[in-house]
Tab-separated table of C-alpha atoms in Angstrom:
chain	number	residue	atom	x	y	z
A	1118	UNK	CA	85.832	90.872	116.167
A	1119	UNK	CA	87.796	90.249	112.984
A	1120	UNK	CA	85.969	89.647	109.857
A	1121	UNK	CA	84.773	86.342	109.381
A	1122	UNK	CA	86.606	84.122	106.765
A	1123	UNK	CA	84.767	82.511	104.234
A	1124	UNK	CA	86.662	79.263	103.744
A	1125	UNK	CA	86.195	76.552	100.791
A	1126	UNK	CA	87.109	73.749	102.524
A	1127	UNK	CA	84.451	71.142	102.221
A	1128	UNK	CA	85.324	67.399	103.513
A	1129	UNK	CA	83.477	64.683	100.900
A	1130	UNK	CA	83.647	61.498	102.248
A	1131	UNK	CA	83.537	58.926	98.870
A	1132	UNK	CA	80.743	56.961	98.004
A	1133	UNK	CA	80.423	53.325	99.177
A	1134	UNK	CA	79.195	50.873	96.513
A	1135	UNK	CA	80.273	47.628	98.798
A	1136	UNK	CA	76.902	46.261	99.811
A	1137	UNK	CA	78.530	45.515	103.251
A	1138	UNK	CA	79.217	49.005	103.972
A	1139	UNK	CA	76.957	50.512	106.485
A	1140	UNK	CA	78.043	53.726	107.071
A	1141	UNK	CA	80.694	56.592	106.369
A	1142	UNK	CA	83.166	58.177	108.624
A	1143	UNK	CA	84.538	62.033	108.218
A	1144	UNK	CA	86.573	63.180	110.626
A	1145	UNK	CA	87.632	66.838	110.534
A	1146	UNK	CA	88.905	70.139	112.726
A	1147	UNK	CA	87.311	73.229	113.633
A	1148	UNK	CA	89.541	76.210	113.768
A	1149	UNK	CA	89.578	78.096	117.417
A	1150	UNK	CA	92.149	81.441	116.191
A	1151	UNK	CA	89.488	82.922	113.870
A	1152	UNK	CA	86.295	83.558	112.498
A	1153	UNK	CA	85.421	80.726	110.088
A	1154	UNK	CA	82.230	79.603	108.014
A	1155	UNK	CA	82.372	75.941	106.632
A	1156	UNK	CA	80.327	72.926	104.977
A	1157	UNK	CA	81.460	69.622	105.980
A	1158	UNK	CA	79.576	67.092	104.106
A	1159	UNK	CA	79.717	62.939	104.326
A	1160	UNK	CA	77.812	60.887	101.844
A	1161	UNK	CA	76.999	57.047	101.278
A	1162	UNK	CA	75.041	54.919	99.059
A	1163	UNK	CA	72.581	52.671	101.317
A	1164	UNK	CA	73.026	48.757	101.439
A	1165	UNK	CA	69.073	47.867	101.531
A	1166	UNK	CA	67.666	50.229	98.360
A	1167	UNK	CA	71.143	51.702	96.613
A	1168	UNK	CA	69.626	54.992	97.549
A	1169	UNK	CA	72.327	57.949	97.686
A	1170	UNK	CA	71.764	60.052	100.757
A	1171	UNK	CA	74.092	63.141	102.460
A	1172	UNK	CA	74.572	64.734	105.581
A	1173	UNK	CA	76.036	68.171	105.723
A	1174	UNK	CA	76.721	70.490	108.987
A	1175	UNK	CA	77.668	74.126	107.732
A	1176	UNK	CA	78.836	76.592	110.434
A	1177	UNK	CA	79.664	80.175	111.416
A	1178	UNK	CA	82.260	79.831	114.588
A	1179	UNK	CA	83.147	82.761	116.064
A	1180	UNK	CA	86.562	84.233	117.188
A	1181	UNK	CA	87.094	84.362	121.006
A	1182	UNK	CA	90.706	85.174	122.262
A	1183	UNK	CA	92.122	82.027	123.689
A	1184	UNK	CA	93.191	83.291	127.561
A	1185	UNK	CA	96.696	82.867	127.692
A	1186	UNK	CA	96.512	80.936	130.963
A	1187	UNK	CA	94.750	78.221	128.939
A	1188	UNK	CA	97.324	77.076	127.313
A	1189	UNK	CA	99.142	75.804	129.944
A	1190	UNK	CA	96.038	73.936	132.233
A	1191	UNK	CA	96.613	70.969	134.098
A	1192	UNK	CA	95.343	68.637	131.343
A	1193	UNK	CA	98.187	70.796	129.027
A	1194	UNK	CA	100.702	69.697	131.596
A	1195	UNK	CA	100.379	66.456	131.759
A	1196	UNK	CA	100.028	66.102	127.711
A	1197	UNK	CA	103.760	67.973	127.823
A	1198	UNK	CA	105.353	65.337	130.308
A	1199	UNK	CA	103.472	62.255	128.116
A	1200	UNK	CA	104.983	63.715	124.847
A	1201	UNK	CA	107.986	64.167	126.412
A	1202	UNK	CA	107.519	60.798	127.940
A	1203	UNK	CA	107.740	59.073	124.964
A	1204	UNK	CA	111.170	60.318	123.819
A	1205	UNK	CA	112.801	59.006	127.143
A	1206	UNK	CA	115.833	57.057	126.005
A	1207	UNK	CA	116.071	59.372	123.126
A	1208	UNK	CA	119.752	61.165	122.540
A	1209	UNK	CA	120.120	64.115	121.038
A	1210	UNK	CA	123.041	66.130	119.777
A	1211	UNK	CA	124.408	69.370	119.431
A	1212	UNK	CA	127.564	71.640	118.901
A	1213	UNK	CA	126.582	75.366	119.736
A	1214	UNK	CA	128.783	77.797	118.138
A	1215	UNK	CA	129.300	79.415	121.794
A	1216	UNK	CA	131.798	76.379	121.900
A	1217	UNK	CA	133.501	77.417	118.911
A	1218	UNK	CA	133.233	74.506	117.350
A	1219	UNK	CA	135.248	71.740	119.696
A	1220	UNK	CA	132.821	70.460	122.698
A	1221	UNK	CA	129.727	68.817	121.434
A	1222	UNK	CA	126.847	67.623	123.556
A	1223	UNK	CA	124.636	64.679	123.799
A	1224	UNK	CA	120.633	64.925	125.702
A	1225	UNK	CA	119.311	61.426	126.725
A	1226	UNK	CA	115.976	62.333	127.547
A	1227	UNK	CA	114.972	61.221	130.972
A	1228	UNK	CA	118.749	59.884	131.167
A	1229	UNK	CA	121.539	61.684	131.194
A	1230	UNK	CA	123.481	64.805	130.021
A	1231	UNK	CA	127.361	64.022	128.189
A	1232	UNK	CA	129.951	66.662	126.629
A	1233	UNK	CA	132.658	65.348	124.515
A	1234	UNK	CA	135.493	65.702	121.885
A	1235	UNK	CA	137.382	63.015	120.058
A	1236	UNK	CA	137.561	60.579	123.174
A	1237	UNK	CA	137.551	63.254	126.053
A	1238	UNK	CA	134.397	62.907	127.512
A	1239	UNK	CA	132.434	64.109	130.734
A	1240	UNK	CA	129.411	63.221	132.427
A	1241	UNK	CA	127.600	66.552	132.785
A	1242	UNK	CA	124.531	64.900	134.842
A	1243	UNK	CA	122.154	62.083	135.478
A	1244	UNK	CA	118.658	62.344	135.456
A	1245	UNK	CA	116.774	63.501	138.820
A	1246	UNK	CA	113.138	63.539	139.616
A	1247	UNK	CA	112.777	66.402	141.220
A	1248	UNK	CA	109.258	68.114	142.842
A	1249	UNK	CA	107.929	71.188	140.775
A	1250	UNK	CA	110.394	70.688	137.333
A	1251	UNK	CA	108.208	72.359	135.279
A	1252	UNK	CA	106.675	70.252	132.459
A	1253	UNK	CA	109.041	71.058	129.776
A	1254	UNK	CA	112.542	70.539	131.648
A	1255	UNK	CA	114.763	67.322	133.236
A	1256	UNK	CA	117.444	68.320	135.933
A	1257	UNK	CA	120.219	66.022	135.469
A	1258	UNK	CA	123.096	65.716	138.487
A	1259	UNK	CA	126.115	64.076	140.369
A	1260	UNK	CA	127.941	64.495	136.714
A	1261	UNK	CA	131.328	64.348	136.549
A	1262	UNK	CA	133.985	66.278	139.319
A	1263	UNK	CA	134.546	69.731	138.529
A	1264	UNK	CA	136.152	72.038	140.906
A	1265	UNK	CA	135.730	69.858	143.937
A	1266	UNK	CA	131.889	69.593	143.293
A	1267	UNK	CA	129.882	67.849	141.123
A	1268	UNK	CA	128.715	69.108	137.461
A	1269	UNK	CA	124.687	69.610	136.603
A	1270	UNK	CA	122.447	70.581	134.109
A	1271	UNK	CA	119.050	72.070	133.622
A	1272	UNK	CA	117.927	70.776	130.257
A	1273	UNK	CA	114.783	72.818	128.352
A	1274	UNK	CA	112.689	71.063	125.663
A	1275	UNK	CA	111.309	73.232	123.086
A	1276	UNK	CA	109.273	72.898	119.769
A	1277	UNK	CA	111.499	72.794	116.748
A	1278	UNK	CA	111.440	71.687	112.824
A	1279	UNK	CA	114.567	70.129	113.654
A	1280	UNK	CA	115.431	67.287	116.678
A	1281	UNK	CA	118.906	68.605	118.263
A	1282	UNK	CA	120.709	70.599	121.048
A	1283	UNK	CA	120.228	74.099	120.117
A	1284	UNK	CA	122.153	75.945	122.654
A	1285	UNK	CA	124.090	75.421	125.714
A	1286	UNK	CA	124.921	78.441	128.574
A	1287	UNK	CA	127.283	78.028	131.768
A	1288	UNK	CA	125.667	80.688	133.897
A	1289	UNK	CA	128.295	79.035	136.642
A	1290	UNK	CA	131.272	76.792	136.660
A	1291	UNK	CA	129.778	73.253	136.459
A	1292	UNK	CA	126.273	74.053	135.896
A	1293	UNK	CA	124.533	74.049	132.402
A	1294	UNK	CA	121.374	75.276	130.838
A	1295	UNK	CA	120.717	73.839	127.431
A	1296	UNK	CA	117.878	73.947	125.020
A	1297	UNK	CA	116.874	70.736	123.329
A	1298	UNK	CA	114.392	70.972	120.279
A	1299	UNK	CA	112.403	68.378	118.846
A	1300	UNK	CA	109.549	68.523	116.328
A	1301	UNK	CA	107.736	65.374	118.069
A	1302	UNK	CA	106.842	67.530	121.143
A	1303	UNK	CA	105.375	70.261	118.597
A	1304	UNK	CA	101.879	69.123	119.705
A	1305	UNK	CA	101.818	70.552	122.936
A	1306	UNK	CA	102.018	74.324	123.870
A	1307	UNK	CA	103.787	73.678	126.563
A	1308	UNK	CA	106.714	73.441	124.495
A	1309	UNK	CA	105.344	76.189	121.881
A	1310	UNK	CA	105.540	78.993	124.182
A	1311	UNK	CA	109.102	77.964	125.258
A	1312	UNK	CA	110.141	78.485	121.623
A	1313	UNK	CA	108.042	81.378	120.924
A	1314	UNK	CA	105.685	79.230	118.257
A	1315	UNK	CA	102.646	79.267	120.540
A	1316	UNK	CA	100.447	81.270	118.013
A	1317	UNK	CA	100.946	79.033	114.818
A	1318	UNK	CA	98.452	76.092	114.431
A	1319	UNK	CA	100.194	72.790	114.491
A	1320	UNK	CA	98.730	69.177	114.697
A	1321	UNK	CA	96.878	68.792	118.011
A	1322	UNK	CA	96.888	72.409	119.281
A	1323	UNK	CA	94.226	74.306	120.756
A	1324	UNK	CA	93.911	76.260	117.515
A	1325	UNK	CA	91.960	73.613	116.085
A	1326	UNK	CA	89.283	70.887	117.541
A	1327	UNK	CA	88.387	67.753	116.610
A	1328	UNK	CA	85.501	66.515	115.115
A	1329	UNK	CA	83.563	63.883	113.322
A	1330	UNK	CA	81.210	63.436	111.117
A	1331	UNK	CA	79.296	59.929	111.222
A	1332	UNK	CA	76.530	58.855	108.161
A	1333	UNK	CA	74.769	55.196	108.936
A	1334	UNK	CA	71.846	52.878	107.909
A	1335	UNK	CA	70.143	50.564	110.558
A	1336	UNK	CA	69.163	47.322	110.188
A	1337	UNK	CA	65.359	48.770	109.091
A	1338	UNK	CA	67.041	50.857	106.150
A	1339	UNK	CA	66.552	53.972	108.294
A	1340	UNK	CA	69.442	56.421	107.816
A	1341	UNK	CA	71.538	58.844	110.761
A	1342	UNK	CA	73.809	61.446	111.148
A	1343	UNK	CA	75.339	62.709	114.099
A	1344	UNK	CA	78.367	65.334	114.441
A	1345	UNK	CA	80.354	65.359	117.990
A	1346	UNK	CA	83.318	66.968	119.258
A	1347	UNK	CA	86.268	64.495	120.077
A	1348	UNK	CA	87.219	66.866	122.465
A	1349	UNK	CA	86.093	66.215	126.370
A	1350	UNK	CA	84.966	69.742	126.851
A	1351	UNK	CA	84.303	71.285	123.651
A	1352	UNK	CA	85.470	75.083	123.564
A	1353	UNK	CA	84.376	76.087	120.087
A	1354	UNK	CA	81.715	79.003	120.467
A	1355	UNK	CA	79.213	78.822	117.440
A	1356	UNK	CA	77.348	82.063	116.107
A	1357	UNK	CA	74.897	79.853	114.233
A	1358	UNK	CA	74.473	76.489	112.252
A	1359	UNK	CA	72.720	74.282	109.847
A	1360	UNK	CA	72.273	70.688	110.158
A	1361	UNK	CA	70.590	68.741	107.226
A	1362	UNK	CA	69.919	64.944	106.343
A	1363	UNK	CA	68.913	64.683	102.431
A	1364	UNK	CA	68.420	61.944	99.848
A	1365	UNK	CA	69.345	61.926	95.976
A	1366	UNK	CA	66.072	62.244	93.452
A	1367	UNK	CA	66.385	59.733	91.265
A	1368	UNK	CA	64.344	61.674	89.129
A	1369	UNK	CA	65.942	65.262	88.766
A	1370	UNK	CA	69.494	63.771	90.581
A	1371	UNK	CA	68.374	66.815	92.816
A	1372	UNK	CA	69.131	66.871	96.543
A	1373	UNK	CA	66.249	66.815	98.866
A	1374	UNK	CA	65.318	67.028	102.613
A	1375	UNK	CA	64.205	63.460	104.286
A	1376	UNK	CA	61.339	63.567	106.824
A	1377	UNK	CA	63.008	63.064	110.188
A	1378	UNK	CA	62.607	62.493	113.872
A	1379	UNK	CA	63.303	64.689	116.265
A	1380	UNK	CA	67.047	65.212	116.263
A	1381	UNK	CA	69.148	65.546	119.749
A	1382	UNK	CA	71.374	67.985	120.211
A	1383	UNK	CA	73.210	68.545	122.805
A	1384	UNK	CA	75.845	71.808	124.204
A	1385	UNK	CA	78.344	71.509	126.946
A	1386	UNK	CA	78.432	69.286	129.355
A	1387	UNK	CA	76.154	67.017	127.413
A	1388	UNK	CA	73.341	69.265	128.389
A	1389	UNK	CA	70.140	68.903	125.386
A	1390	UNK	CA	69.946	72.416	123.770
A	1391	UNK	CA	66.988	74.185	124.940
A	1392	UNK	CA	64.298	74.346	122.237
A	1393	UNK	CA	64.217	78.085	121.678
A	1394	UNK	CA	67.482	77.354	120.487
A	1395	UNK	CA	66.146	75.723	117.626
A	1396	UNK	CA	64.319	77.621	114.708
A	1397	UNK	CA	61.968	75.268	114.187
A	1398	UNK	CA	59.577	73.586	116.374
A	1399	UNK	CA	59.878	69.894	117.424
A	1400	UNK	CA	56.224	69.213	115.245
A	1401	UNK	CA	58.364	70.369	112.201
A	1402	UNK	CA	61.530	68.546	112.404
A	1403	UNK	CA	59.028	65.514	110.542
A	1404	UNK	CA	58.513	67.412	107.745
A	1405	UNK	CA	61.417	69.335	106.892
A	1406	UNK	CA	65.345	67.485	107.553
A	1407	UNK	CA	66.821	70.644	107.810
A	1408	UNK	CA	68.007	72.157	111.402
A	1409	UNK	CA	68.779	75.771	111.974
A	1410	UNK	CA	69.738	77.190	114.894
A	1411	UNK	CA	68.099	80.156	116.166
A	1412	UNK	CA	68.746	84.097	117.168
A	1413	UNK	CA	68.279	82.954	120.781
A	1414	UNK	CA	71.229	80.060	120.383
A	1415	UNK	CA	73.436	80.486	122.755
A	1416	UNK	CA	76.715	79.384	121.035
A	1417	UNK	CA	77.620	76.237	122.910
A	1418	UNK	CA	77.238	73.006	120.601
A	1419	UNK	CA	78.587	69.613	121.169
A	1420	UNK	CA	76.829	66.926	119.277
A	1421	UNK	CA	74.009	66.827	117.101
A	1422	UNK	CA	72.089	64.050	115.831
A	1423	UNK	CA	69.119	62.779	113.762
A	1424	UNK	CA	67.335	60.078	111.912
A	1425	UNK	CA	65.083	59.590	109.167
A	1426	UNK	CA	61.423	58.820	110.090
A	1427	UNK	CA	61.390	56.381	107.282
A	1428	UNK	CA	63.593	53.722	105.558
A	1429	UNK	CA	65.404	55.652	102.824
């Protein structure tokens, strides 16, 4: 296991002085490719006393391979054709220096394939549906006559920084394989892997996992936290964590633990965490508004929440 990375980043959600404000929102990511420890911390000033009060989740998670087959699932699939979805219509252009410079090509996504020059121009396919495309390619056919047949193309859609035709091969007289590139589809492995970025974390890849943070006062000046997952099944494995719900001394400006209720947390699945998971017992959780996990937690966390017992 690789040596766990002690990171600074701390998310501080600003203070709300608006006495309609009723709670603060922090949403941030969990990193899946390697061992991290982190704070994430949300604070708000309450609406009914002024009060200043914090909630802060710090973590250990711990660095499990990713199995290559995962990145590719079902749910991966259909991201890919939903990404690529929403370029349909899109056209795309290209002169690959196989051509020397004189044919250029145009990619309609999910409408047709073109190569021209000046005003000589050929249809090089129209888009097909056709069974078991995988999720990052579009057959396009019945292009333009060629040698008493028809021409064709297989087009592949790849991850790039830049949104063009990258390459185009002629394996056979009439029939094309090209590779398209385009930064929008950069969210889904799908189209990592097919240009050999799969390991680098980019916006919405299983590298990272979404979370938020959520700080609110009820109606009875009570104040909650709760930290979830925006992820269906969470897949982040913890090796430990501390969950805390404090209040500002307006004495010594000092933080301090609030007496709470029992908090609910809950693992995979939405299943509560068993209570030797917990260090402390239920009878505890009044006095102190701190929450550690335990030696015998067993890694899998997907929400956690608590209250304070009184109004704050």
């Amino acid at each position: 296991m690789k040596a766990v990375m002690w990171l600074s980043v701390v998310l501080m959600a600003s203070v709300l002085a608006a006495a309609s404000a009723l709670g603060q929102y922090a949403p941030f990511s969990i990193r899946r490719d390697g061992d991290t420890k982190d704070t994430v911390v949300a604070e708000m000033r309450t609406v009914s006393t002024g009060s200043e009060v914090r909630c802060e989740l710090s973590y250990i998670a711990m660095d499990v391979p990713l199995d290559p087959t995962e990145q590719t699932p079902k749910q991966e699939r259909e991201r890919a054709r939903e990404l690529l979805g929403q370029l349909r219509g899109t056209c795309l252009h290209g002169q690959p220096p196989s051509y020397q410079g004189y044919w250029q090509f145009q990619v309609c996504v999910g409408r047709e394939v073109q190569q021209f020059h000046d005003n000589e121009r050929y249809l090089l396919g129209s888009f097909e549906e056709k069974a078991g495309t995988p999720a990052n390619e579009e057959w396009f056919g019945n292009g333009a006559p060629c040698e008493a047949r028809s021409r064709r193309a297989v087009v592949e859609y790849t991850c790039g920084t830049e949104s063009k035709v990258t390459s185009v091969q002629e394996p056979a007289m009439c029939e094309y394989e090209i590779t398209v590139s385009h930064k929008h589809l950069c969210q889904s492995a799908v189209f990592r892997e097919a240009s050999n970025v799969a390991t680098q974390p980019v916006a919405g890849s299983h590298s990272r996992e979404d979370w938020f943070m959520e700080l609110s006062e009820d109606s009875e000046g009570r104040v909650g936290c709760v930290v979830q997952s925006l992820s269906d099944a969470s897949k982040v494995t913890f090796l430990g964590f501390q969950f805390s719900l404090l209040s500002r001394s307006t004495d010594t400006q000092a933080w301090q633990a609030l007496k709470i209720e029992e908090p609910v947390a809950r693992a995979r699945q939405r299943q509560r965490l068993h209570p030797v998971e917990l260090l402390q017992p239920p009878g505890d959780f009044f006095i102190n508004g701190t929450v550690n996990s335990s030696t015998s937690f067993g890694g899998s966390l997907e929400s956690i929440e608590a209250w304070s017992a009184e109004p704050v």
